Short mmCIF file of C-alpha atoms and ligand atoms in Angstrom, two decimals:
data_model
loop_
_atom_site.label_atom_id
_atom_site.label_comp_id
_atom_site.label_asym_id
_atom_site.label_seq_id
_atom_site.Cartn_x
_atom_site.Cartn_y
_atom_site.Cartn_z
CA MET K 1 -21.08 29.91 -22.38
CA GLU K 2 -18.69 31.32 -23.07
CA GLY K 3 -14.22 31.23 -22.15
CA THR K 4 -15.80 27.60 -20.59
CA ASP K 5 -14.90 24.71 -21.64
CA VAL K 6 -17.51 22.26 -20.89
CA PHE K 7 -16.47 18.05 -20.20
CA ASP K 8 -19.52 15.61 -20.30
CA LEU K 9 -18.51 12.22 -18.09
CA ALA K 10 -21.81 10.22 -17.28
CA LEU K 11 -20.67 7.31 -14.61
CA GLY K 12 -22.23 3.90 -16.25
CA HIS K 13 -22.46 -0.16 -15.09
CA GLY K 14 -20.28 -1.55 -17.95
CA GLU K 15 -18.74 -5.27 -19.08
CA THR K 16 -15.04 -5.00 -20.63
CA GLU K 17 -12.86 -7.65 -21.63
CA PHE K 18 -9.39 -7.42 -20.13
CA PHE K 19 -9.52 -11.47 -21.47
CA LYS K 20 -9.71 -12.35 -24.37
CA GLY K 21 -13.64 -13.41 -24.59
CA VAL K 22 -14.26 -12.86 -21.48
CA LYS K 23 -16.35 -10.14 -20.42
CA THR K 24 -15.91 -8.45 -16.65
CA ARG K 25 -18.12 -6.57 -15.00
CA THR K 26 -17.16 -3.00 -14.11
CA MET K 27 -18.02 0.56 -14.18
CA GLY K 28 -16.13 3.67 -16.32
CA ILE K 29 -17.33 6.78 -17.44
CA ASN K 30 -17.87 7.73 -20.91
CA GLN K 31 -16.99 4.04 -21.47
CA SER K 32 -16.60 0.17 -19.29
CA TYR K 33 -13.62 1.22 -17.48
CA LEU K 34 -11.63 4.55 -16.66
CA GLY K 35 -12.62 7.64 -18.17
CA PRO K 36 -11.15 9.20 -21.04
CA THR K 37 -8.42 12.06 -20.21
CA VAL K 38 -9.72 15.53 -19.28
CA ARG K 39 -7.14 18.06 -21.11
CA LEU K 40 -7.22 21.51 -19.17
CA THR K 41 -5.85 24.98 -20.10
CA ALA K 42 -4.31 26.74 -16.88
CA GLY K 43 -6.50 30.15 -16.44
CA ASN K 44 -9.66 29.00 -17.80
CA ASP K 45 -13.00 28.79 -16.72
CA VAL K 46 -14.02 25.00 -16.93
CA ARG K 47 -17.67 22.78 -16.50
CA LEU K 48 -17.85 19.44 -16.06
CA ASN K 49 -21.62 17.41 -16.50
CA VAL K 50 -21.31 14.51 -14.40
CA ALA K 51 -24.04 12.10 -15.02
CA ASN K 52 -24.64 9.59 -12.31
CA ASN K 53 -26.40 6.41 -14.58
CA LEU K 54 -25.16 4.02 -12.04
CA SER K 55 -27.86 2.68 -9.34
CA GLU K 56 -25.52 3.83 -6.62
CA ASP K 57 -24.68 6.89 -5.38
CA THR K 58 -21.13 8.71 -6.37
CA THR K 59 -19.01 11.25 -6.21
CA LEU K 60 -16.47 12.24 -8.84
CA HIS K 61 -12.74 14.53 -7.07
CA TRP K 62 -10.85 16.60 -9.06
CA HIS K 63 -7.40 15.04 -6.90
CA GLY K 64 -4.71 18.00 -6.76
CA PHE K 65 -7.33 21.09 -7.71
CA HIS K 66 -7.31 24.40 -6.24
CA LEU K 67 -10.77 25.28 -6.45
CA PRO K 68 -13.83 26.13 -3.85
CA ALA K 69 -15.10 23.36 -1.26
CA ALA K 70 -18.89 22.64 -3.28
CA MET K 71 -16.36 22.26 -6.60
CA ASP K 72 -14.59 19.63 -5.07
CA GLY K 73 -16.50 16.33 -5.32
CA GLY K 74 -15.26 14.92 -1.85
CA PRO K 75 -17.84 12.64 0.39
CA HIS K 76 -20.54 15.93 0.23
CA GLN K 77 -20.77 16.10 -2.71
CA VAL K 78 -23.09 13.07 -3.69
CA ILE K 79 -24.40 12.57 -6.53
CA ARG K 80 -27.59 10.06 -6.81
CA PRO K 81 -28.55 7.71 -9.66
CA GLY K 82 -30.25 9.15 -12.27
CA THR K 83 -28.97 12.82 -11.92
CA THR K 84 -26.07 15.14 -13.08
CA TRP K 85 -24.10 16.99 -10.72
CA SER K 86 -21.91 20.13 -12.51
CA PRO K 87 -19.06 21.67 -10.98
CA GLU K 88 -17.85 25.25 -12.55
CA PHE K 89 -13.96 26.69 -11.39
CA LYS K 90 -10.72 27.85 -12.52
CA VAL K 91 -8.20 25.62 -13.98
CA ARG K 92 -5.33 27.01 -10.99
CA GLN K 93 -3.04 24.90 -11.65
CA LYS K 94 0.26 24.91 -13.31
CA ALA K 95 1.11 22.52 -15.98
CA GLY K 96 0.54 18.89 -15.03
CA THR K 97 -0.83 15.00 -14.31
CA PHE K 98 -3.27 15.20 -11.88
CA TRP K 99 -6.56 12.26 -11.72
CA TYR K 100 -10.41 12.57 -11.19
CA HIS K 101 -12.23 9.37 -9.56
CA SER K 102 -14.85 8.74 -7.35
CA HIS K 103 -14.91 9.87 -3.51
CA THR K 104 -18.36 8.33 -2.53
CA MET K 105 -18.81 8.10 1.97
CA GLY K 106 -17.24 4.44 2.68
CA ARG K 107 -17.44 3.07 -0.97
CA THR K 108 -14.00 5.02 -2.47
CA GLY K 109 -12.33 2.16 -2.49
CA ALA K 110 -14.98 -0.51 -4.16
CA GLN K 111 -15.72 2.43 -6.97
CA VAL K 112 -12.49 3.15 -8.12
CA TRP K 113 -10.99 -0.74 -8.21
CA ALA K 114 -14.51 -0.64 -10.66
CA GLY K 115 -13.66 1.50 -12.24
CA LEU K 116 -14.70 5.01 -11.54
CA ALA K 117 -11.36 7.15 -12.38
CA GLY K 118 -9.24 8.98 -15.21
CA MET K 119 -6.26 11.23 -16.25
CA MET K 120 -6.41 15.16 -15.58
CA ILE K 121 -3.56 17.12 -17.27
CA VAL K 122 -3.55 21.22 -17.33
CA ASP K 123 -1.02 22.71 -19.87
CA ASP K 124 0.21 25.77 -18.81
CA GLU K 125 2.15 28.80 -21.40
CA GLU K 126 5.68 28.29 -19.01
CA SER K 127 5.21 24.93 -19.80
CA ALA K 128 4.25 25.11 -23.72
CA GLY K 129 7.77 26.73 -24.40
CA LEU K 130 9.94 24.17 -22.57
CA GLY K 131 9.86 21.67 -26.08
CA LEU K 132 8.48 19.19 -23.93
CA PRO K 133 7.35 16.14 -25.90
CA SER K 134 3.84 17.00 -26.05
CA THR K 135 1.96 14.91 -28.83
CA TYR K 136 -0.53 13.15 -26.61
CA GLY K 137 -0.80 9.55 -27.69
CA VAL K 138 2.68 9.70 -29.52
CA ASP K 139 5.24 11.21 -27.19
CA ASP K 140 3.44 12.58 -24.91
CA ILE K 141 1.60 9.38 -22.96
CA PRO K 142 -0.43 8.73 -19.97
CA LEU K 143 -0.42 5.79 -17.02
CA VAL K 144 -3.20 4.40 -14.98
CA LEU K 145 -1.26 2.41 -13.24
CA GLN K 146 -3.53 -0.39 -11.33
CA ASP K 147 -3.85 -3.87 -10.50
CA ARG K 148 -6.68 -5.67 -9.47
CA VAL K 149 -7.50 -9.42 -8.21
CA PHE K 150 -9.65 -11.78 -10.70
CA THR K 151 -11.36 -14.69 -9.38
CA GLU K 152 -11.70 -17.83 -12.02
CA ASP K 153 -14.28 -16.79 -13.47
CA LEU K 154 -12.82 -13.41 -14.38
CA GLN K 155 -14.44 -11.33 -12.42
CA MET K 156 -13.13 -8.73 -10.38
CA PRO K 157 -15.56 -7.84 -7.08
CA TYR K 158 -14.29 -5.76 -4.46
CA ALA K 159 -14.11 -7.46 -1.61
CA PRO K 160 -11.39 -6.87 1.17
CA GLY K 161 -11.10 -8.37 3.34
CA PHE K 162 -10.72 -7.93 7.19
CA PHE K 163 -7.83 -8.52 6.87
CA ALA K 164 -6.38 -6.39 3.76
CA VAL K 165 -8.46 -3.54 5.39
CA MET K 166 -6.92 -4.20 8.61
CA ASN K 167 -3.63 -4.08 7.47
CA TYR K 168 -2.27 -3.26 3.49
CA GLY K 169 -5.26 -2.83 1.91
CA LEU K 170 -6.01 -4.90 -1.20
CA ILE K 171 -3.66 -5.97 -3.47
CA GLY K 172 -3.79 -7.30 -6.83
CA ASN K 173 -2.11 -9.61 -9.00
CA VAL K 174 -2.59 -8.00 -12.32
CA PRO K 175 -1.05 -4.95 -13.19
CA LEU K 176 -3.08 -3.39 -15.63
CA THR K 177 -2.31 -0.23 -18.20
CA ASN K 178 -5.36 2.27 -18.94
CA GLY K 179 -7.42 -0.60 -17.93
CA THR K 180 -5.35 -3.21 -20.33
CA VAL K 181 -3.78 -6.31 -19.53
CA GLY K 182 -0.13 -6.73 -21.29
CA ALA K 183 0.15 -3.57 -22.38
CA PHE K 184 2.70 -2.62 -25.13
CA PHE K 185 3.33 1.14 -27.68
CA ASP K 186 5.02 1.91 -30.48
CA ALA K 187 6.79 4.30 -29.73
CA THR K 188 7.78 6.48 -33.19
CA THR K 189 10.19 9.17 -31.04
CA GLY K 190 13.71 9.22 -29.76
CA LEU K 191 12.67 10.65 -26.33
CA LEU K 192 9.08 9.67 -24.78
CA ARG K 193 6.99 11.62 -21.74
CA LEU K 194 5.34 9.44 -19.24
CA ARG K 195 2.37 10.76 -17.29
CA VAL K 196 2.47 7.52 -14.78
CA LEU K 197 -0.65 8.29 -11.82
CA ASN K 198 -0.14 5.49 -8.90
CA GLY K 199 -4.13 4.45 -8.92
CA SER K 200 -3.81 1.66 -7.18
CA ASN K 201 -6.63 0.82 -4.42
CA SER K 202 -3.29 0.35 -1.50
CA THR K 203 -0.13 -0.72 -3.37
CA PHE K 204 3.44 1.37 -3.37
CA TYR K 205 5.28 0.85 -7.25
CA GLY K 206 8.69 0.85 -7.37
CA LEU K 207 9.17 1.63 -10.94
CA HIS K 208 11.80 1.02 -13.05
CA PHE K 209 12.90 -0.29 -17.07
CA SER K 210 13.56 -3.98 -16.56
CA ASP K 211 16.97 -2.87 -18.05
CA GLY K 212 17.99 -0.44 -15.69
CA ARG K 213 18.25 2.27 -17.91
CA ARG K 214 18.49 6.04 -16.50
CA PHE K 215 15.96 8.60 -17.23
CA PHE K 216 14.91 11.61 -16.65
CA GLN K 217 12.46 12.06 -14.07
CA ILE K 218 10.56 15.93 -14.57
CA ALA K 219 7.52 16.18 -12.13
CA SER K 220 6.17 15.68 -9.66
CA ASP K 221 1.59 15.21 -7.90
CA GLY K 222 1.16 18.93 -9.00
CA GLY K 223 3.34 20.06 -11.97
CA LEU K 224 7.21 20.52 -13.26
CA LEU K 225 10.13 19.64 -11.29
CA GLU K 226 12.59 22.56 -11.38
CA ARG K 227 14.95 21.02 -12.93
CA PRO K 228 14.78 17.31 -14.46
CA PHE K 229 16.56 15.25 -12.03
CA GLU K 230 18.03 11.04 -13.35
CA THR K 231 17.57 7.69 -11.45
CA ASN K 232 16.42 4.18 -12.51
CA HIS K 233 13.59 4.31 -10.43
CA VAL K 234 10.32 6.53 -9.07
CA LEU K 235 8.44 4.99 -6.02
CA LEU K 236 4.98 5.94 -6.17
CA ALA K 237 2.47 6.24 -3.55
CA PRO K 238 -1.57 5.51 -3.71
CA GLY K 239 -2.58 8.55 -5.83
CA GLU K 240 1.02 10.30 -6.56
CA ARG K 241 2.15 10.95 -10.19
CA ALA K 242 4.79 11.33 -11.50
CA GLU K 243 6.36 12.29 -15.02
CA VAL K 244 9.51 11.32 -16.82
CA LEU K 245 11.11 11.70 -20.17
CA VAL K 246 13.19 8.62 -21.40
CA ASP K 247 15.58 8.02 -24.65
CA LEU K 248 15.26 5.45 -26.80
CA SER K 249 16.82 6.09 -29.56
CA ASP K 250 18.84 2.89 -29.32
CA GLY K 251 15.97 1.64 -30.29
CA LYS K 252 16.07 -1.22 -28.35
CA THR K 253 13.05 -2.27 -26.08
CA ALA K 254 12.20 -1.00 -22.85
CA LEU K 255 10.25 -2.91 -20.42
CA LEU K 256 8.50 -0.24 -17.84
CA ARG K 257 7.94 -2.38 -14.69
CA ALA K 258 7.29 -1.78 -10.79
CA ALA K 259 7.99 -4.15 -7.58
CA PRO K 260 5.03 -3.55 -6.35
CA MET K 261 4.67 -3.49 -2.03
CA HIS K 262 2.17 -3.19 -0.04
CA GLY K 263 2.97 -0.49 2.73
CA ARG K 264 5.11 -2.28 5.09
CA ALA K 265 7.06 -2.87 2.51
CA ALA K 266 7.29 0.14 0.90
CA ILE K 267 10.74 1.78 1.89
CA LYS K 268 12.56 4.72 1.32
CA ALA K 269 12.98 5.38 -3.12
CA ASP K 270 16.83 5.06 -3.17
CA GLU K 271 16.51 1.61 -1.60
CA VAL K 272 13.90 0.37 -4.06
CA LEU K 273 15.81 -0.64 -6.66
CA ILE K 274 18.34 -2.62 -4.90
CA ARG K 275 15.30 -4.66 -3.23
CA THR K 276 13.91 -5.01 -6.91
CA LEU K 277 16.67 -6.87 -8.25
CA SER K 278 17.56 -8.66 -5.48
CA GLY K 279 14.44 -10.68 -7.09
CA GLU K 280 12.35 -9.93 -3.55
CA ASN K 281 9.17 -8.57 -5.68
CA ASP K 282 7.49 -11.25 -8.74
CA PRO K 283 7.31 -7.57 -11.22
CA PHE K 284 4.76 -6.11 -12.59
CA ASN K 285 4.76 -5.47 -16.00
CA PHE K 286 3.04 -3.02 -16.94
CA LEU K 287 4.77 -1.76 -20.54
CA GLU K 288 6.72 -2.99 -22.99
CA ILE K 289 7.78 0.08 -25.51
CA ARG K 290 8.55 -0.74 -28.60
CA PRO K 291 10.96 1.74 -30.66
CA SER K 292 10.49 2.17 -34.14
CA GLY K 293 14.69 2.90 -34.05
CA ASN K 294 14.54 6.12 -35.72
CA GLY K 295 14.17 8.24 -33.28
CA ASP K 296 16.39 11.81 -32.74
CA ALA K 297 19.37 12.05 -30.11
CA THR K 298 17.54 13.22 -26.31
CA ARG K 299 16.88 16.79 -25.43
CA VAL K 300 16.02 17.79 -21.63
CA PRO K 301 15.37 20.77 -20.87
CA GLU K 302 17.58 22.20 -18.09
CA THR K 303 15.52 24.28 -16.38
CA MET K 304 12.24 24.00 -16.43
CA ALA K 305 9.23 25.21 -13.41
CA LEU K 306 10.13 28.31 -10.97
CA LEU K 307 8.96 27.33 -7.51
CA PRO K 308 9.35 29.83 -5.06
CA GLU K 309 11.56 29.13 -1.40
CA VAL K 310 10.32 27.30 0.86
CA ARG K 311 10.88 28.79 4.25
CA ALA K 312 10.02 27.06 7.41
CA SER K 313 9.46 31.23 8.81
CA ASP K 314 6.67 31.71 6.82
CA ALA K 315 4.81 30.03 8.66
CA VAL K 316 2.35 31.71 10.98
CA ARG K 317 1.66 28.04 12.74
CA THR K 318 2.29 24.04 12.58
CA ARG K 319 -0.96 22.08 13.50
CA ALA K 320 -0.18 17.62 14.08
CA PHE K 321 -1.69 14.50 13.01
CA GLU K 322 -1.22 11.61 14.04
CA LEU K 323 -1.50 8.63 11.92
CA ASP K 324 -2.74 5.02 13.75
CA MET K 325 -4.11 1.67 13.51
CA GLY K 326 -5.26 -0.98 15.64
CA LEU K 327 -8.94 -1.24 15.86
CA LYS K 328 -9.08 1.16 13.95
CA HIS K 329 -7.94 3.15 11.44
CA THR K 330 -6.99 6.94 13.00
CA ILE K 331 -6.31 10.93 12.67
CA ASN K 332 -5.43 12.51 15.84
CA GLY K 333 -6.88 9.58 17.76
CA VAL K 334 -10.33 9.90 15.53
CA LYS K 335 -12.17 8.27 12.48
CA MET K 336 -13.76 9.87 10.23
CA ASP K 337 -17.13 11.52 10.79
CA MET K 338 -18.45 13.74 8.18
CA GLU K 339 -20.13 15.38 10.86
CA ARG K 340 -17.44 16.74 12.35
CA VAL K 341 -14.88 19.28 11.02
CA ASP K 342 -11.62 18.83 12.54
CA GLU K 343 -9.56 21.45 11.72
CA VAL K 344 -10.23 24.84 10.97
CA VAL K 345 -7.98 26.96 8.45
CA PRO K 346 -8.05 30.70 8.13
CA GLU K 347 -7.42 31.21 3.73
CA GLY K 348 -4.15 33.00 3.20
CA GLN K 349 -2.09 31.77 5.98
CA THR K 350 1.11 29.83 5.54
CA GLU K 351 1.39 26.77 7.88
CA ILE K 352 3.00 23.64 8.90
CA TRP K 353 1.43 20.72 9.13
CA GLU K 354 3.08 17.79 10.80
CA ILE K 355 2.77 14.37 9.69
CA THR K 356 3.42 11.83 12.22
CA ASN K 357 3.05 8.03 11.68
CA LYS K 358 2.97 5.93 14.83
CA SER K 359 1.96 2.44 12.72
CA TRP K 360 3.99 -0.33 11.30
CA MET K 361 3.16 0.68 7.41
CA ALA K 362 3.91 3.38 5.83
CA HIS K 363 1.08 6.25 4.70
CA PRO K 364 -0.12 8.21 1.51
CA PHE K 365 -0.91 11.78 3.32
CA HIS K 366 -3.07 13.62 0.48
CA VAL K 367 -3.90 17.39 0.86
CA HIS K 368 -7.44 18.72 -0.64
CA ASP K 369 -7.39 22.13 -2.41
CA THR K 370 -3.80 22.55 -2.35
CA GLN K 371 -0.94 21.91 -3.45
CA PHE K 372 1.77 21.96 -0.93
CA ARG K 373 6.30 21.17 -0.12
CA ILE K 374 7.97 19.40 2.09
CA LEU K 375 9.53 20.65 4.21
CA ASP K 376 11.81 17.60 6.29
CA ARG K 377 11.22 14.49 6.80
CA ASP K 378 12.67 13.64 10.78
CA GLY K 379 14.50 16.73 10.44
CA LYS K 380 16.14 15.83 6.67
CA ALA K 381 15.71 17.52 3.23
CA PRO K 382 13.05 16.12 1.10
CA HIS K 383 15.00 14.31 -1.77
CA LEU K 384 15.11 16.83 -5.08
CA ARG K 385 12.50 14.20 -6.59
CA GLU K 386 9.83 15.43 -3.81
CA ALA K 387 11.03 18.68 -3.67
CA GLY K 388 8.34 20.41 -6.13
CA LEU K 389 4.67 20.54 -6.12
CA LYS K 390 2.68 17.48 -4.00
CA ASP K 391 -0.61 16.98 -3.59
CA THR K 392 0.28 13.19 -1.57
CA VAL K 393 3.33 12.31 0.79
CA VAL K 394 4.21 9.20 2.38
CA ALA K 395 4.97 9.47 5.65
CA TYR K 396 6.83 5.78 6.44
CA PRO K 397 6.79 4.02 9.57
CA LYS K 398 7.48 5.71 12.88
CA GLU K 399 8.57 8.92 10.76
CA THR K 400 7.55 12.61 10.74
CA VAL K 401 7.32 14.73 8.03
CA ARG K 402 6.38 18.41 8.08
CA ILE K 403 4.79 20.15 4.97
CA LEU K 404 4.01 23.34 3.52
CA VAL K 405 0.48 24.06 3.78
CA ARG K 406 -1.63 27.30 2.14
CA PHE K 407 -4.72 27.43 1.65
CA ASP K 408 -5.91 30.33 -1.06
CA ASP K 409 -9.01 32.01 -2.72
CA TYR K 410 -11.40 30.22 -1.72
CA THR K 411 -13.51 30.24 1.75
CA ASP K 412 -15.98 28.59 3.50
CA PRO K 413 -17.40 28.13 6.69
CA ALA K 414 -20.33 24.89 6.04
CA LEU K 415 -18.36 22.99 3.79
CA PRO K 416 -15.54 21.03 4.19
CA TYR K 417 -11.81 19.70 2.62
CA MET K 418 -10.89 16.39 3.12
CA TYR K 419 -7.02 15.29 4.00
CA HIS K 420 -6.79 11.41 4.32
CA CYS K 421 -4.54 8.45 4.06
CA HIS K 422 -4.79 7.43 0.39
CA MET K 423 -4.83 4.06 0.28
CA LEU K 424 -8.54 3.44 -0.27
CA GLU K 425 -9.77 0.95 2.72
CA HIS K 426 -7.43 3.34 4.82
CA GLU K 427 -9.78 5.95 3.84
CA ASP K 428 -12.94 3.96 3.73
CA HIS K 429 -12.07 2.30 7.25
CA GLY K 430 -11.67 5.91 8.32
CA MET K 431 -8.18 7.26 8.05
CA MET K 432 -9.56 10.58 6.92
CA GLY K 433 -10.42 13.49 8.36
CA GLN K 434 -12.44 17.55 7.51
CA PHE K 435 -11.02 20.82 7.45
CA THR K 436 -12.82 24.34 6.42
CA VAL K 437 -11.62 27.04 5.20
CA VAL K 438 -12.52 30.51 6.55
CU1 C2O I 501 -7.98 11.32 -4.27
CU2 C2O I 501 -9.29 13.18 -1.30
O1 C2O I 501 -8.37 11.98 -2.85
CU1 CU I 502 -8.01 14.51 -3.39
CU1 CU I 503 -2.91 4.47 5.75
#
């Protein structure tokens, strides 16, 4: 069709050589593990032909995208084996780093673990004019960060025990970077842009460089921040993204690593580095960056995106969401039920969603169809790093986070969108709810 970008994505079983000479059974999209980066242009129409060549039901969700509920790829858009699902929508995002992944009811954890995920990048005019590194694979690098548990014969069956399900989720011990063990990158430029996705099932990553070097965070989940923010660490919960700019002009090798943390240990970002340097965790070495040493000096823009002011007074109502765990994982006291619509939200009205974490561990709360803004955490304004566009926000234990949300353009009284904890073992075991936009 004219004016429509078309992508063919085929989901299938495969074998992947994570370790030399050994084939691990996996799932992938157009390849044996993970899928290709889908690059989109804001304002264009896109059609994705998703063919299910697996022997089981699946779905494919476009995480972070504003689109009609029927195109969302959530639990209601089941793709049966041997069939193809072809959603079509307009790209209404700002430039940013997004992703796609299986969202099959009760099987999201298993299918993402096996490999059904990939990155999506959106470009727009505002970002193109900033002079940011943007040559894919040269100075603009996608990083899908995950961790897995391998058996003695180097298979990675999805087998979260009862304890993992009821507690931290499935936490691996082998870090994978774009599906690679021991990843490295030969950098040829002085300034490198990394698009980092925490694509793990349930692990929080306290990302930093082993030499403690400083870098700039330039984007959060839904796009560029208003201004680059200088730091030496970024905490990413499952589902969250950040873009960073790293200065390599000193020619020294830079090792990007993460302190892996489960949700109970996950603490506020500013404390992460202290814990890491104190040697509390064995770090996951995600990427060794080897500069050629002939890079130019750093040029980082001073201002980037223009974002609307965040005003609580714009909201016409407040909805409360209570996350809890005990013998079951619940939101507002109930487990996910595909037959029950939990919230009916009017289109085009700004609301405050008040997320209260009653449990003793952190949960990343994700909302479909929108990019929201964080109003406050226990009454305190958000840190710069999360003051931009977000679709996933961590609620720390016993904390209340208020977000400003709004659902525009699309209504569907029958088909719901999801909100849920993005720790996939929690999601699959009930910490999810549904809302329609009318
Ligand atoms: Cu990343 Cu409901 O999903
Ligand atoms: Cu999503
Ligand atoms: Cu959770």
